CSV table of C-alpha atoms in Angstrom, one decimal:
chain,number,residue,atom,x,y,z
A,1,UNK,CA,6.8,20.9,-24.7
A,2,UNK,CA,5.7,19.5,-21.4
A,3,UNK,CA,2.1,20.7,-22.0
A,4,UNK,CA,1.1,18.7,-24.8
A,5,UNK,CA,2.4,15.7,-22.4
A,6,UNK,CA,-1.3,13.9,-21.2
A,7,UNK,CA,-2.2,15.0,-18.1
A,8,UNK,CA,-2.4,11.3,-16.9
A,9,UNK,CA,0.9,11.0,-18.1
A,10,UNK,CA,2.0,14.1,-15.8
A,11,UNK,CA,1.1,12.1,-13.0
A,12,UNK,CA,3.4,9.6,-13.3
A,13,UNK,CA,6.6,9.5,-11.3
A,14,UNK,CA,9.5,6.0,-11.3
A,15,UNK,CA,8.9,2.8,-9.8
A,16,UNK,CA,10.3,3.1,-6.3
A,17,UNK,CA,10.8,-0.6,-7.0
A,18,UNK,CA,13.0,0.0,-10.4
A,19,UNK,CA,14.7,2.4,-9.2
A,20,UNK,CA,16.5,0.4,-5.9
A,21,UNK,CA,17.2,-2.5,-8.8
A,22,UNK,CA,19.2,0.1,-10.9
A,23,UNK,CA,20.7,1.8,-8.3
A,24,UNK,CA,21.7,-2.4,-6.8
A,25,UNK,CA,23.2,-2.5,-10.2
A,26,UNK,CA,25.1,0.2,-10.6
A,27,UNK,CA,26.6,-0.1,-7.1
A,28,UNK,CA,26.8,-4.3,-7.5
A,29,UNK,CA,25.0,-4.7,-4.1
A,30,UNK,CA,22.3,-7.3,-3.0
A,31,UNK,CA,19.1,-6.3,-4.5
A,32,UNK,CA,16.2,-7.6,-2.6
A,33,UNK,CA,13.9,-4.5,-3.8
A,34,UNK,CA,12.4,-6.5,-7.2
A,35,UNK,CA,10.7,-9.5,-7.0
A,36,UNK,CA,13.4,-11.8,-9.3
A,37,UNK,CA,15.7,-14.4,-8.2
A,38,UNK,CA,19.2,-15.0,-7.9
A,39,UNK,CA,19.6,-18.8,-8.8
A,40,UNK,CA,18.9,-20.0,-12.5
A,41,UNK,CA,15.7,-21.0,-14.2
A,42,UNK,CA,15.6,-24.4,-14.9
A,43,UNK,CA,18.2,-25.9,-18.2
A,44,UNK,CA,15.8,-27.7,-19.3
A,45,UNK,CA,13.4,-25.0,-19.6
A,46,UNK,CA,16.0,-22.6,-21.0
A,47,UNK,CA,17.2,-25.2,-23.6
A,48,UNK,CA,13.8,-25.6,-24.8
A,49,UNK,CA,14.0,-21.7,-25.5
A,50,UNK,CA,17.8,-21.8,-27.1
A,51,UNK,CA,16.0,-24.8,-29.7
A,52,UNK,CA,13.2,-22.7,-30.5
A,53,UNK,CA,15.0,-19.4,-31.7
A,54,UNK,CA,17.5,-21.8,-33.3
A,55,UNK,CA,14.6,-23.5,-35.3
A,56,UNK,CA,13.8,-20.1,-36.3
A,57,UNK,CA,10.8,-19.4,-34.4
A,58,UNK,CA,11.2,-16.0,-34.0
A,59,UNK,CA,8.1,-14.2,-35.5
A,60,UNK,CA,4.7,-13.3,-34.6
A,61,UNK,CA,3.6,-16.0,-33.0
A,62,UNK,CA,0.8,-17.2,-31.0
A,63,UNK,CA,1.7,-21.0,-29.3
A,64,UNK,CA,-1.9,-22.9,-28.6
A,65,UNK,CA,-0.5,-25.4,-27.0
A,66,UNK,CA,0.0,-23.0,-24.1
A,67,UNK,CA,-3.7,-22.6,-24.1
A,68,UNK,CA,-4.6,-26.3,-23.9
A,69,UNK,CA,-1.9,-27.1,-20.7
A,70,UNK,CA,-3.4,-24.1,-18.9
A,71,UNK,CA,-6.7,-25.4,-19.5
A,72,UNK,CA,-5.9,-29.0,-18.0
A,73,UNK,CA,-3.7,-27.2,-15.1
A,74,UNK,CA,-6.6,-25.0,-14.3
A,75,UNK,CA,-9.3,-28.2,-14.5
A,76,UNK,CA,-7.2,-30.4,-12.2
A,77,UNK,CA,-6.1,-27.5,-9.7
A,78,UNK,CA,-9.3,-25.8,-9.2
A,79,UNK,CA,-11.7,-27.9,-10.7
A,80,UNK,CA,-12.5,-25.0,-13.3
A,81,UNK,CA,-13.9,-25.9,-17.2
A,82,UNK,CA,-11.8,-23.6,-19.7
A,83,UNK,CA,-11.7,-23.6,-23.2
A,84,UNK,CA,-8.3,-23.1,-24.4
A,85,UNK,CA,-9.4,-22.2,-27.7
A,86,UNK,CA,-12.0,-18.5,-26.3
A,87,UNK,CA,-11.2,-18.6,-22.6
A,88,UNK,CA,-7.6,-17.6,-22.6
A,89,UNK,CA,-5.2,-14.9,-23.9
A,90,UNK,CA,-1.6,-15.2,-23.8
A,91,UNK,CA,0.6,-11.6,-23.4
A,92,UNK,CA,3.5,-10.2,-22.3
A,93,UNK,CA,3.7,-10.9,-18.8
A,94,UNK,CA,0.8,-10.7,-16.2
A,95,UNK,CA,1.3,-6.7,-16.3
A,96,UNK,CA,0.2,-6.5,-19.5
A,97,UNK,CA,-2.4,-8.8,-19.2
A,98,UNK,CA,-4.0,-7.0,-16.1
A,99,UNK,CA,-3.5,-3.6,-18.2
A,100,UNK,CA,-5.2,-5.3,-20.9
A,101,UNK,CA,-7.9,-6.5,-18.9
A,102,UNK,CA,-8.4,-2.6,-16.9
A,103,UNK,CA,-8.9,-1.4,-20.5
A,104,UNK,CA,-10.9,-3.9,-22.0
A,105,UNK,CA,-13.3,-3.2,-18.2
A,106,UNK,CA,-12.9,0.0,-17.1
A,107,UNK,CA,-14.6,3.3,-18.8
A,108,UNK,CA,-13.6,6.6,-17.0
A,109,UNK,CA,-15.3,7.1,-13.4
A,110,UNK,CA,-15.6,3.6,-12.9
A,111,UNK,CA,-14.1,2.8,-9.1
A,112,UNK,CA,-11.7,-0.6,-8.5
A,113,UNK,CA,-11.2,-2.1,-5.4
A,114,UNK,CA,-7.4,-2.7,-4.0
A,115,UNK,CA,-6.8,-4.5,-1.0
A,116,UNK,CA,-3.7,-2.6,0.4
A,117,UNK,CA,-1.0,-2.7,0.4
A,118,UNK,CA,-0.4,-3.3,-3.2
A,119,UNK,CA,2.0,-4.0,-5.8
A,120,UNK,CA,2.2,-0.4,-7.4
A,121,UNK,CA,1.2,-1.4,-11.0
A,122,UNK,CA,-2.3,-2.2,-10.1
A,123,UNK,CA,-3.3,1.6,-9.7
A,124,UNK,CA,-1.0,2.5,-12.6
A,125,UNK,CA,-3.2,0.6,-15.0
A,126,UNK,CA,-6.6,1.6,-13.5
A,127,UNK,CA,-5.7,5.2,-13.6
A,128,UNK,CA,-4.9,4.8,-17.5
A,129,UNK,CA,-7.6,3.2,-18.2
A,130,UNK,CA,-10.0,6.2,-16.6
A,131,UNK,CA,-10.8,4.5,-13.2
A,132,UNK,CA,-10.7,5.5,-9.9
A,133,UNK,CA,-8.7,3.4,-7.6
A,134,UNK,CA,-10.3,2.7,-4.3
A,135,UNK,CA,-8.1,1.3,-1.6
A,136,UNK,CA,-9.2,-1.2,1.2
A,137,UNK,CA,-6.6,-1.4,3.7
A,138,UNK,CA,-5.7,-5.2,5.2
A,139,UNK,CA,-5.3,-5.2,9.2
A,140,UNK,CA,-1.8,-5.7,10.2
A,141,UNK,CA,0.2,-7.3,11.6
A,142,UNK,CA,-1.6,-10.5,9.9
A,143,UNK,CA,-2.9,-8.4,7.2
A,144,UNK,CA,-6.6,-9.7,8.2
A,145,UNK,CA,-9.6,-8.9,5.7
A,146,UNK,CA,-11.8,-6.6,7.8
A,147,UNK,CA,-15.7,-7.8,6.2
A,148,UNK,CA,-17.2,-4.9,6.9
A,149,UNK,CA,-14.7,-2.6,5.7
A,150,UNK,CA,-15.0,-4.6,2.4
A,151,UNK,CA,-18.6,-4.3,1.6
A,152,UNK,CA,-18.6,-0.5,3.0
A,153,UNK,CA,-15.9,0.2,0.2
A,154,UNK,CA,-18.2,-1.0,-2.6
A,155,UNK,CA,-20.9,1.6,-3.9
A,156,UNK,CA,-22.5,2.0,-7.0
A,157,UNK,CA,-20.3,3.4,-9.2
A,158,UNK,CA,-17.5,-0.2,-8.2
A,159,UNK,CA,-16.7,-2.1,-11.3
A,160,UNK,CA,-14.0,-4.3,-10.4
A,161,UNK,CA,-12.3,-5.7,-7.2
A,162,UNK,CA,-8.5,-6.8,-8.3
A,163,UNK,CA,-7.0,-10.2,-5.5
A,164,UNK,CA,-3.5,-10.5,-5.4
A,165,UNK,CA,-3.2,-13.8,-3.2
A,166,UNK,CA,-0.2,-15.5,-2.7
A,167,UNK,CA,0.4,-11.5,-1.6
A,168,UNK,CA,2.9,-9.2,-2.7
A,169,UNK,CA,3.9,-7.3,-0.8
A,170,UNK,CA,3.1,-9.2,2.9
A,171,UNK,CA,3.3,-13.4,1.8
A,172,UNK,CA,-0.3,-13.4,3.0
A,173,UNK,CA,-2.2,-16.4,1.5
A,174,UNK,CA,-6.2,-15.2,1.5
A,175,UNK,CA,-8.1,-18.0,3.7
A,176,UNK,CA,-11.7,-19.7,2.0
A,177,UNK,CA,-13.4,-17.6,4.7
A,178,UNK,CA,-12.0,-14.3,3.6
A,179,UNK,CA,-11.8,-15.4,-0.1
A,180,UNK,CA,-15.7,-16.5,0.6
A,181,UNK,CA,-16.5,-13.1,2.1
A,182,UNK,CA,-15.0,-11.4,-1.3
A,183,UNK,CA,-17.2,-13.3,-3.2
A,184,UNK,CA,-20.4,-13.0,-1.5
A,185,UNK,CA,-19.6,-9.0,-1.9
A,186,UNK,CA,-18.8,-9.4,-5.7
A,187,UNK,CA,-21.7,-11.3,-6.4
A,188,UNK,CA,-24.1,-9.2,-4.5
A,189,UNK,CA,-22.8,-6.0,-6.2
A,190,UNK,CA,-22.5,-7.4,-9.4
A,191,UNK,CA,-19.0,-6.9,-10.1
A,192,UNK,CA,-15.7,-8.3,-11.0
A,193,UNK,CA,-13.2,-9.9,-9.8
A,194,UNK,CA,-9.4,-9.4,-11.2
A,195,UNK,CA,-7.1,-11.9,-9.6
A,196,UNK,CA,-3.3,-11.6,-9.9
A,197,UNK,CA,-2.6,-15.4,-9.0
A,198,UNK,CA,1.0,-15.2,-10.3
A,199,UNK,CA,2.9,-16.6,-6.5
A,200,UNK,CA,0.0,-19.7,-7.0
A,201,UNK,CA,3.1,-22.4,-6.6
A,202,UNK,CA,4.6,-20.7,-4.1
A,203,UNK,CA,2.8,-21.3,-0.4
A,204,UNK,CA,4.3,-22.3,3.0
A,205,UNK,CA,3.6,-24.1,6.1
A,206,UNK,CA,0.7,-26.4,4.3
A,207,UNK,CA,-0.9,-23.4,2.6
A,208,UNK,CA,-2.6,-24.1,-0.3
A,209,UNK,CA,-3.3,-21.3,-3.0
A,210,UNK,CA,-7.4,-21.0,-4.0
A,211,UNK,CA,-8.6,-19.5,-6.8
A,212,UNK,CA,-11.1,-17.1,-6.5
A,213,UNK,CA,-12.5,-18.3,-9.7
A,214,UNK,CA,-13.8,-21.9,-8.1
A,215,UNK,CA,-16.2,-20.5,-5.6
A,216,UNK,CA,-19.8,-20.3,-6.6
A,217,UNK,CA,-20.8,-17.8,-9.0
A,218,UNK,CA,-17.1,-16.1,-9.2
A,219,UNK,CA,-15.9,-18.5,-12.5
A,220,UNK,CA,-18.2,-16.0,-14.6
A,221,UNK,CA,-17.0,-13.0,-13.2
A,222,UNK,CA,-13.3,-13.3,-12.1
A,223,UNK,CA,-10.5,-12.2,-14.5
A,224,UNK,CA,-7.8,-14.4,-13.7
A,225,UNK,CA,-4.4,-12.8,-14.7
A,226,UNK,CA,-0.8,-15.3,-13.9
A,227,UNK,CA,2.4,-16.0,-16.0
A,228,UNK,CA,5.4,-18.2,-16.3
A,229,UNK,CA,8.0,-15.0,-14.5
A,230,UNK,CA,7.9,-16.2,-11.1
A,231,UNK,CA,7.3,-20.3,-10.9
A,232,UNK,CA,10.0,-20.7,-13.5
A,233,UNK,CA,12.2,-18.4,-12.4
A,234,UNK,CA,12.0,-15.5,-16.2
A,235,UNK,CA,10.9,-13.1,-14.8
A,236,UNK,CA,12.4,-11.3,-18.4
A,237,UNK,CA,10.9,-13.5,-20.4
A,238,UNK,CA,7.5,-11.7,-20.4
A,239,UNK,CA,5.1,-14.6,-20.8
A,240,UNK,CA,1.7,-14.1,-18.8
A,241,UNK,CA,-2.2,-14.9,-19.8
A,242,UNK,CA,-5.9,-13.7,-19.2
A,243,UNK,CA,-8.6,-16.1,-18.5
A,244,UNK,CA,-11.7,-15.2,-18.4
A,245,UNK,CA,-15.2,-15.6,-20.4
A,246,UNK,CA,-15.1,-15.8,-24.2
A,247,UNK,CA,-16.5,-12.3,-24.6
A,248,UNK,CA,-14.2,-11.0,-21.9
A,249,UNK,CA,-11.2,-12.8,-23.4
A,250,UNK,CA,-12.3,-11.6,-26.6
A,251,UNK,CA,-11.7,-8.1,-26.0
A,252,UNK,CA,-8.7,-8.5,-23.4
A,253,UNK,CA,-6.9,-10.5,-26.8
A,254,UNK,CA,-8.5,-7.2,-28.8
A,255,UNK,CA,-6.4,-5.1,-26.6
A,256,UNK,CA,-3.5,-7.4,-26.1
A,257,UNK,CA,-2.7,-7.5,-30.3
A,258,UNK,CA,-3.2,-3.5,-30.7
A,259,UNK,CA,-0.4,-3.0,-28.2
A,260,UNK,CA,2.2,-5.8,-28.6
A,261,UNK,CA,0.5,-8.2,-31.2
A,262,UNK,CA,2.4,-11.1,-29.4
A,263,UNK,CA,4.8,-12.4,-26.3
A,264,UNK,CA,7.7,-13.0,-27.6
A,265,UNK,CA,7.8,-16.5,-29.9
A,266,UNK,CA,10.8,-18.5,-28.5
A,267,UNK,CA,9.8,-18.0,-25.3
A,268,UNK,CA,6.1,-19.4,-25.9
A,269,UNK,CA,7.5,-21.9,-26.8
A,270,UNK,CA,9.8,-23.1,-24.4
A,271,UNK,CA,6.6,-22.2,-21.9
A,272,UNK,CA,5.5,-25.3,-23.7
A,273,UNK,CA,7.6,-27.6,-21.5
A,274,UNK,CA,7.8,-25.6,-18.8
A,275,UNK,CA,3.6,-26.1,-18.0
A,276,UNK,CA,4.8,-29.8,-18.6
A,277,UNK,CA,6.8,-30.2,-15.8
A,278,UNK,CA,6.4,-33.3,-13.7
A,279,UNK,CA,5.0,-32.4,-10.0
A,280,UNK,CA,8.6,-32.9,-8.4
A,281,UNK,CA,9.5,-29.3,-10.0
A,282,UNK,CA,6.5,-28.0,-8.3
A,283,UNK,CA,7.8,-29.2,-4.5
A,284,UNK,CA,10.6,-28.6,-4.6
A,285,UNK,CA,10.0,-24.8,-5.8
A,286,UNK,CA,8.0,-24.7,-2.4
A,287,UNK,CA,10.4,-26.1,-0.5
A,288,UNK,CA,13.7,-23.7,-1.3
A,289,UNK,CA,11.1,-20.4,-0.7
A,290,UNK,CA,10.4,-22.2,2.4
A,291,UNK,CA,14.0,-22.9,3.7
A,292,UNK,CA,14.8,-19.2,2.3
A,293,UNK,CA,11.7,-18.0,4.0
A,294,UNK,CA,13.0,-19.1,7.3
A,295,UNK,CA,16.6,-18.2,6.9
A,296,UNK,CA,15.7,-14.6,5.8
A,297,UNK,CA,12.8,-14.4,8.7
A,298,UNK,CA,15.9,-15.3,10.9
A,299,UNK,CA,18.6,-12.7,9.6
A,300,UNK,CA,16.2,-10.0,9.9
A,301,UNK,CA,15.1,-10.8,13.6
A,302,UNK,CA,18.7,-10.9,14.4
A,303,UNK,CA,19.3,-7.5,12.9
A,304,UNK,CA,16.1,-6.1,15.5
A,305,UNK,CA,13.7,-6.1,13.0
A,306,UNK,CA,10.2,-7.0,14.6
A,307,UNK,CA,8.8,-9.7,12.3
A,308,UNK,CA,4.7,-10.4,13.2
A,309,UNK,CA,3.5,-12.3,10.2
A,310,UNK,CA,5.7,-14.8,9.0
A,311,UNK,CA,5.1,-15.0,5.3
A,312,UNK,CA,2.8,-17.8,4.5
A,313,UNK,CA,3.1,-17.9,0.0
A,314,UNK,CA,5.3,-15.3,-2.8
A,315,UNK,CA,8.8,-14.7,-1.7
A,316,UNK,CA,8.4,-11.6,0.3
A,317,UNK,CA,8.3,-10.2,4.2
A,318,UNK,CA,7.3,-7.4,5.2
A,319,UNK,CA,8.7,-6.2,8.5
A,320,UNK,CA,8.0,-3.8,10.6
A,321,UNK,CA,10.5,-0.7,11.6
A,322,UNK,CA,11.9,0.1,14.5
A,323,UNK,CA,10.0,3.3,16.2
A,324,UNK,CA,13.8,4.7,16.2
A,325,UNK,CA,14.2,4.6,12.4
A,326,UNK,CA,14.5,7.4,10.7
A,327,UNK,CA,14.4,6.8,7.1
A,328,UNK,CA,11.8,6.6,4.7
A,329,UNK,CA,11.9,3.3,2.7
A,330,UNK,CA,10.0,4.8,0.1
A,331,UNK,CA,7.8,2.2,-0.6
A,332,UNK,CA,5.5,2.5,3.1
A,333,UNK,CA,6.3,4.0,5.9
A,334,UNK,CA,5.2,1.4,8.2
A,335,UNK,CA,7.3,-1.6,7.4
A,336,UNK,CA,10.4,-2.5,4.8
A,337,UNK,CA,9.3,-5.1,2.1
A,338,UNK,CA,12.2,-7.5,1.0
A,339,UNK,CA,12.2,-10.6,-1.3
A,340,UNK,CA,14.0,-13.3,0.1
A,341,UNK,CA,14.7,-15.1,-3.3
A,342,UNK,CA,18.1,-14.2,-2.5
A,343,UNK,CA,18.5,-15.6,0.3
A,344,UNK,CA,21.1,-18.5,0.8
């Protein structure tokens, strides 16, 4: 029966990433392989979700008012005009919405950029939807955008260039120069930009988080792909968006309803107050990464792990191995990638 499997489909093997979370569950150890924390989301957030499936808001659904906060979040944050009603799609999670996005962008043969490393479903998606992933590697150990590199990658038959910034898997927050030079090369080979902006409240030491989107001539070509998982600590709750132009966001909702018709109902809308919450929630967010940042950058030296980029935004390090280690930690042979949301 395996032959009439697709031969994409073939291709396929676990998530690395997946498979360390179930194995941490079986076993009831520390898991620090998935990017989820250990501390609660917010009551006030959950209650809002408990009153919604008690109203009985537990059908297809699709919550506007979502739509009109992101608009006024993404106005005063990066100076961008939005129209909640055609600019914005909400789905299940920013996987599906990049998914949805590959397939509403991609036809077969197309090439995608990935600066790499990467988070693994990036190249998952492109595949499926017939495109050829092209990777760009970052320099380490500061994971530096090498320019020329960058525009060498690009050739005719590029569609798409996908940012991940705040960076999983190296807390590398993309500088205006770097972000600049990605720009300049999308513009001047006409393509697009898919940003992954989903660590955007979550920056160290000062950083701030820029979206691609806000520098000249990138608003009408940048995809910009987040959710609610990470800043409000649901990760399960599956509540992520598109944003892009009307036509764009037209087919990426096209896409989005064939698949899953809707995120789930309740949870829209308890994302309702979460986008409503007052700045205070936003600091101090940044400021427990931070002090778990430093604790876990701390543990791990003391261990004699060599640590040469502290992370700067998202809630992972990625540290180099010793030259004496001799196992493979399955996700990069050069360096171990842990999330320090559990740290103390």
């Amino acid at each position: 029966m395996e032959k009439r499997l697709s031969k994409i489909s073939q291709t396929l093997i676990p998530s690395p990433i997946q498979e360390l979370s179930h194995l941490a569950q079986r076993c009831g150890a520390i898991n620090l392989a998935e990017g989820f924390p250990d501390f609660a989301a917010p009551a006030y957030i959950k209650n809002a979700a408990v009153s919604a499936i008690n109203s009985d808001l537990n059908q297809y659904r699709h919550v506007q008012g979502i739509c009109d906060l992101l608009a006024t979040r993404m106005k005063s944050s990066h100076g961008l005009d939005i129209d909640p009603d055609t600019n914005i799609v909400i789905c299940c999670g920013q996987t599906e919405a990049f998914a949805a996005t590959m397939f509403a962008i991609i036809d077969r043969g197309d090439e995608v950029l990935i600066l790499d490393p990467a988070f693994e479903t990036y190249e998952t998606c492109i595949r499926l939807a017939g495109g050829v992933p092209v990777y760009v590697p970052l320099d380490p150990p500061h994971w530096a955008l090498n320019v020329d590199r960058l525009r060498k990658s690009f050739t005719s038959r590029t569609k798409a260039l996908v940012l991940n910034s705040p960076h999983n898997p190296t807390g590398k927050v993309f500088s205006m120069e770097e972000l600049e030079a990605i720009a300049g090369a999308c513009c001047e080979m006409d393509c697009f930009a898919v940003t992954d902006e989903v660590y955007e409240y979550i920056t160290f030491d000062a950083k701030k988080h820029i979206s691609l989107a806000s520098l000249p001539g990138m608003q009408e070509r940048t995809i910009i792909t987040s959710s609610l998982s990470k800043t409000f600590s649901v990760t399960g709750w599956r509540i992520g968006w598109s944003c892009a132009l009307a036509n764009i966001a037209s087919a990426i909702r096209n896409i989005h309803v064939k698949i899953t018709d809707s995120a789930p109902a309740p949870f829209q809308e308890a994302a309702l107050t979460a986008l409503k919450s007052a700045p205070a929630y936003f600091q101090s967010l940044k400021q427990d990464y931070e002090r778990k940042r430093d604790y876990i950058v701390d543990v791990l030296a003391s261990l004699g792990l060599q640590i040469r980029f502290k992370p700067q935004g998202s809630f992972f390090v990625f540290t180099e191995l010793p030259e004496t280690w001799l196992l493979s930690d399955l996700l990069n042979n050069y360096s171990a990638k842990c999330q320090f949301s559990a740290a103390r």
